[in-house]
mmCIF file of C-alpha atoms in Angstrom:
data_model
loop_
_atom_site.group_PDB
_atom_site.id
_atom_site.type_symbol
_atom_site.label_atom_id
_atom_site.label_comp_id
_atom_site.label_asym_id
_atom_site.label_seq_id
_atom_site.Cartn_x
_atom_site.Cartn_y
_atom_site.Cartn_z
ATOM 1 C CA VAL A 292 2.504 0.819 4.365
ATOM 2 C CA THR A 293 0.808 1.685 7.595
ATOM 3 C CA GLY A 294 0.353 -0.180 11.107
ATOM 4 C CA GLY A 295 -0.240 0.229 14.610
ATOM 5 C CA PHE A 296 0.836 -1.445 17.804
ATOM 6 C CA ILE A 297 -0.263 -4.075 20.379
ATOM 7 C CA PRO A 298 -2.142 -2.563 23.350
ATOM 8 C CA ALA A 299 -0.684 -3.697 26.697
ATOM 9 C CA ASP A 300 -3.950 -5.095 27.841
ATOM 10 C CA GLU A 301 -7.564 -5.535 26.954
ATOM 11 C CA GLN A 302 -8.715 -2.367 28.990
ATOM 12 C CA THR A 303 -6.025 -0.318 27.469
ATOM 13 C CA ALA A 304 -7.050 -1.301 24.040
ATOM 14 C CA ARG A 305 -10.656 -0.420 24.808
ATOM 15 C CA ASP A 306 -9.730 2.950 26.246
ATOM 16 C CA LEU A 307 -7.348 3.685 23.347
ATOM 17 C CA CYS A 308 -10.122 2.766 20.640
ATOM 18 C CA THR A 309 -12.540 4.965 22.606
ATOM 19 C CA ASN A 310 -10.349 7.821 22.727
ATOM 20 C CA LEU A 311 -9.025 7.602 19.168
ATOM 21 C CA LEU A 312 -12.296 7.032 17.459
ATOM 22 C CA ALA A 313 -14.097 9.602 19.605
ATOM 23 C CA ARG A 314 -11.544 12.358 18.286
ATOM 24 C CA GLY A 315 -12.706 11.941 14.695
ATOM 25 C CA ALA A 316 -11.222 13.365 11.584
ATOM 26 C CA ASP A 317 -10.477 16.704 13.017
ATOM 27 C CA GLY A 318 -8.616 15.268 15.877
ATOM 28 C CA GLY A 319 -5.736 14.120 13.573
ATOM 29 C CA VAL A 320 -6.444 10.403 14.018
ATOM 30 C CA ASP A 321 -4.295 7.988 12.323
ATOM 31 C CA TYR A 322 -7.026 5.529 11.284
ATOM 32 C CA ALA A 323 -4.700 2.815 10.305
ATOM 33 C CA SER A 324 -3.233 2.789 13.761
ATOM 34 C CA ALA A 325 -6.617 3.170 15.450
ATOM 35 C CA PHE A 326 -7.933 0.221 13.438
ATOM 36 C CA THR A 327 -5.045 -1.948 14.026
ATOM 37 C CA ALA A 328 -5.055 -1.180 17.755
ATOM 38 C CA CYS A 329 -8.922 -1.535 17.982
ATOM 39 C CA ALA A 330 -8.672 -4.822 16.277
ATOM 40 C CA GLY A 331 -5.984 -6.019 18.572
ATOM 41 C CA GLY A 332 -3.713 -6.356 15.499
ATOM 42 C CA PRO A 333 -0.031 -7.125 15.522
ATOM 43 C CA ARG A 334 2.687 -4.668 15.506
ATOM 44 C CA PRO A 335 3.840 -3.811 11.954
ATOM 45 C CA GLU A 336 7.115 -5.500 10.882
ATOM 46 C CA PHE A 337 7.891 -2.182 9.085
ATOM 47 C CA GLU A 338 6.086 1.114 8.338
ATOM 48 C CA ASP A 339 7.164 3.805 5.906
ATOM 49 C CA ARG A 340 5.099 6.902 5.651
ATOM 50 C CA PHE A 341 7.175 8.013 2.660
ATOM 51 C CA ASP A 342 7.461 11.605 3.907
ATOM 52 C CA ALA A 343 11.216 11.412 3.032
ATOM 53 C CA ALA A 344 13.056 9.087 0.535
ATOM 54 C CA PRO A 345 12.134 5.490 0.798
ATOM 55 C CA GLY A 346 13.608 3.844 4.067
ATOM 56 C CA PRO A 347 15.862 0.915 4.544
ATOM 57 C CA GLY A 348 14.731 -2.400 2.998
ATOM 58 C CA TRP A 349 13.240 -0.699 -0.247
ATOM 59 C CA THR A 350 14.888 -0.963 -3.639
ATOM 60 C CA TRP A 351 14.033 0.303 -7.024
ATOM 61 C CA LEU A 352 13.265 -1.869 -9.987
ATOM 62 C CA ARG A 353 14.326 0.012 -13.129
ATOM 63 C CA GLU A 354 14.657 3.415 -11.357
ATOM 64 C CA ASP A 355 14.331 6.546 -13.265
ATOM 65 C CA ALA A 356 15.730 9.048 -10.578
ATOM 66 C CA ALA A 357 14.003 11.914 -12.376
ATOM 67 C CA GLY A 358 10.534 10.166 -12.208
ATOM 68 C CA TRP A 359 10.097 10.266 -8.446
ATOM 69 C CA ARG A 360 10.316 12.723 -5.634
ATOM 70 C CA VAL A 361 9.117 13.462 -2.090
ATOM 71 C CA ARG A 362 7.056 16.676 -2.032
ATOM 72 C CA ASP A 363 4.568 17.799 0.749
ATOM 73 C CA GLY A 364 5.403 14.916 2.896
ATOM 74 C CA ALA A 365 4.415 12.321 0.331
ATOM 75 C CA LEU A 366 6.208 10.169 -2.141
ATOM 76 C CA GLU A 367 5.217 10.979 -5.727
ATOM 77 C CA ILE A 368 6.118 8.498 -8.588
ATOM 78 C CA ARG A 369 5.618 9.557 -12.103
ATOM 79 C CA ILE A 370 3.807 6.571 -13.932
ATOM 80 C CA ASP A 371 5.765 5.449 -17.065
ATOM 81 C CA GLY A 372 4.333 3.267 -19.570
ATOM 82 C CA GLY A 373 5.637 -0.373 -19.947
ATOM 83 C CA ASN A 374 4.828 -4.048 -19.336
ATOM 84 C CA ALA A 375 6.246 -6.506 -16.879
ATOM 85 C CA GLU A 376 9.664 -6.624 -18.438
ATOM 86 C CA THR A 377 10.077 -2.819 -18.924
ATOM 87 C CA VAL A 378 7.998 -0.797 -16.234
ATOM 88 C CA ARG A 379 10.236 1.572 -14.709
ATOM 89 C CA ASN A 380 10.126 3.165 -11.003
ATOM 90 C CA VAL A 381 8.840 0.227 -9.298
ATOM 91 C CA LEU A 382 9.532 0.433 -5.632
ATOM 92 C CA VAL A 383 9.927 -3.156 -4.078
ATOM 93 C CA ARG A 384 10.864 -4.827 -0.827
ATOM 94 C CA PRO A 385 11.050 -8.553 0.193
ATOM 95 C CA ALA A 386 7.988 -9.921 1.677
ATOM 96 C CA PRO A 387 7.899 -11.933 4.957
ATOM 97 C CA ASP A 388 7.851 -15.715 4.677
ATOM 98 C CA ARG A 389 4.378 -16.771 3.659
ATOM 99 C CA GLY A 390 5.005 -19.988 5.832
ATOM 100 C CA ALA A 391 5.649 -17.989 8.950
ATOM 101 C CA GLY A 392 2.147 -17.065 9.574
ATOM 102 C CA LYS A 393 -0.490 -14.415 8.664
ATOM 103 C CA TRP A 394 0.439 -11.042 7.692
ATOM 104 C CA ALA A 395 -0.817 -7.941 5.561
ATOM 105 C CA ILE A 396 0.603 -5.308 3.405
ATOM 106 C CA GLU A 397 -1.335 -2.079 3.258
ATOM 107 C CA VAL A 398 -0.876 1.095 1.221
ATOM 108 C CA THR A 399 -2.825 4.163 0.969
ATOM 109 C CA LEU A 400 -2.821 5.764 -2.572
ATOM 110 C CA THR A 401 -3.689 9.449 -3.406
ATOM 111 C CA SER A 402 -3.917 10.461 -7.134
ATOM 112 C CA LEU A 403 -2.615 13.873 -8.080
ATOM 113 C CA SER A 404 -4.443 13.274 -11.266
ATOM 114 C CA GLU A 405 -6.503 10.218 -12.292
ATOM 115 C CA PRO A 406 -5.227 7.492 -14.663
ATOM 116 C CA THR A 407 -5.584 8.676 -18.303
ATOM 117 C CA ARG A 408 -4.081 5.957 -20.148
ATOM 118 C CA GLN A 409 -5.320 2.363 -20.476
ATOM 119 C CA TYR A 410 -3.919 0.077 -17.552
ATOM 120 C CA GLU A 411 -2.296 3.061 -15.844
ATOM 121 C CA GLN A 412 -1.927 1.989 -12.350
ATOM 122 C CA GLY A 413 -0.584 2.348 -8.871
ATOM 123 C CA GLY A 414 -0.951 0.044 -5.822
ATOM 124 C CA LEU A 415 0.407 -3.317 -4.672
ATOM 125 C CA THR A 416 1.886 -5.925 -6.931
ATOM 126 C CA TRP A 417 3.415 -9.147 -5.841
ATOM 127 C CA TYR A 418 6.699 -9.964 -7.741
ATOM 128 C CA GLN A 419 8.267 -13.253 -7.881
ATOM 129 C CA GLY A 420 11.453 -13.945 -9.835
ATOM 130 C CA GLY A 421 11.339 -10.242 -10.931
ATOM 131 C CA LYS A 422 8.057 -10.656 -12.640
ATOM 132 C CA PRO A 423 4.632 -9.769 -11.320
ATOM 133 C CA VAL A 424 2.130 -12.472 -10.249
ATOM 134 C CA PHE A 425 -0.661 -10.706 -8.531
ATOM 135 C CA LYS A 426 -1.688 -7.059 -8.199
ATOM 136 C CA LEU A 427 -4.137 -5.085 -6.130
ATOM 137 C CA VAL A 428 -4.164 -1.585 -7.817
ATOM 138 C CA LYS A 429 -6.061 1.394 -8.728
ATOM 139 C CA GLU A 430 -6.211 1.273 -12.447
ATOM 140 C CA GLY A 431 -7.555 2.971 -15.641
ATOM 141 C CA VAL A 432 -9.399 0.563 -17.650
ATOM 142 C CA ASN A 433 -11.628 1.382 -20.676
ATOM 143 C CA GLY A 434 -11.693 5.067 -19.485
ATOM 144 C CA THR A 435 -12.897 4.219 -15.821
ATOM 145 C CA VAL A 436 -10.704 4.160 -12.795
ATOM 146 C CA MET A 437 -11.133 0.740 -10.868
ATOM 147 C CA ILE A 438 -9.930 -1.451 -8.223
ATOM 148 C CA VAL A 439 -8.217 -4.542 -9.858
ATOM 149 C CA PRO A 440 -8.916 -7.399 -9.349
ATOM 150 C CA GLY A 441 -12.633 -7.259 -9.421
ATOM 151 C CA HIS A 442 -12.976 -4.260 -11.661
ATOM 152 C CA VAL A 443 -14.665 -2.384 -8.929
ATOM 153 C CA PRO A 444 -15.467 1.309 -10.140
ATOM 154 C CA LEU A 445 -13.809 4.002 -7.998
ATOM 155 C CA ALA A 446 -14.491 7.645 -7.760
ATOM 156 C CA ALA A 447 -12.227 8.500 -4.673
ATOM 157 C CA LYS A 448 -8.963 10.204 -5.271
ATOM 158 C CA THR A 449 -7.598 8.318 -2.200
ATOM 159 C CA VAL A 450 -7.971 4.659 -1.481
ATOM 160 C CA ARG A 451 -6.373 2.401 1.012
ATOM 161 C CA VAL A 452 -5.685 -1.367 -0.369
ATOM 162 C CA ARG A 453 -4.704 -4.191 1.820
ATOM 163 C CA LEU A 454 -3.525 -7.676 0.958
ATOM 164 C CA THR A 455 -3.505 -10.352 3.758
ATOM 165 C CA VAL A 456 -1.311 -13.449 2.983
ATOM 166 C CA GLU A 457 -1.394 -16.720 4.990
ATOM 167 C CA GLN A 458 0.648 -19.503 3.515
ATOM 168 C CA GLU A 459 -1.150 -20.122 0.131
ATOM 169 C CA ALA A 460 -4.105 -17.840 0.655
ATOM 170 C CA TYR A 461 -4.489 -14.379 -0.376
ATOM 171 C CA THR A 462 -7.364 -12.142 0.808
ATOM 172 C CA VAL A 463 -7.945 -8.425 -0.578
#
């Protein structure tokens, strides 16, 4: 999950955006922070870059400790077959109260290898009562890697997915 911060004032925000975006990819820009700052977005409630073990607030659903690791500054989770009741190595955390206002969950996924099995996936899944009720994932479907929902074909190894929630409404 990535985020940014709230600029102190409008001029600071404009200067920050100009400086960050002018540096480009070679300048080490954290585009998530740049986007959030330039959009005047809110400070993230939490942020975890997963460059070490998952931080406070995360728990595992049916953890297989041998099935995940942190390597080269990134969390790697081995995808294991299963369905909603048996899938292992699902990293979860409580979501903010939907009635408390608008908020977003964002994750950047990089596949070391593309999905090869039907419905193999990684991304955001909304759990309620221990069962998945919504997902926004990079998934292998009939031999094609897609963003689901929508079944949008995807060729990139890296994708950022974002789920915005406001009371009963969801936006992807």
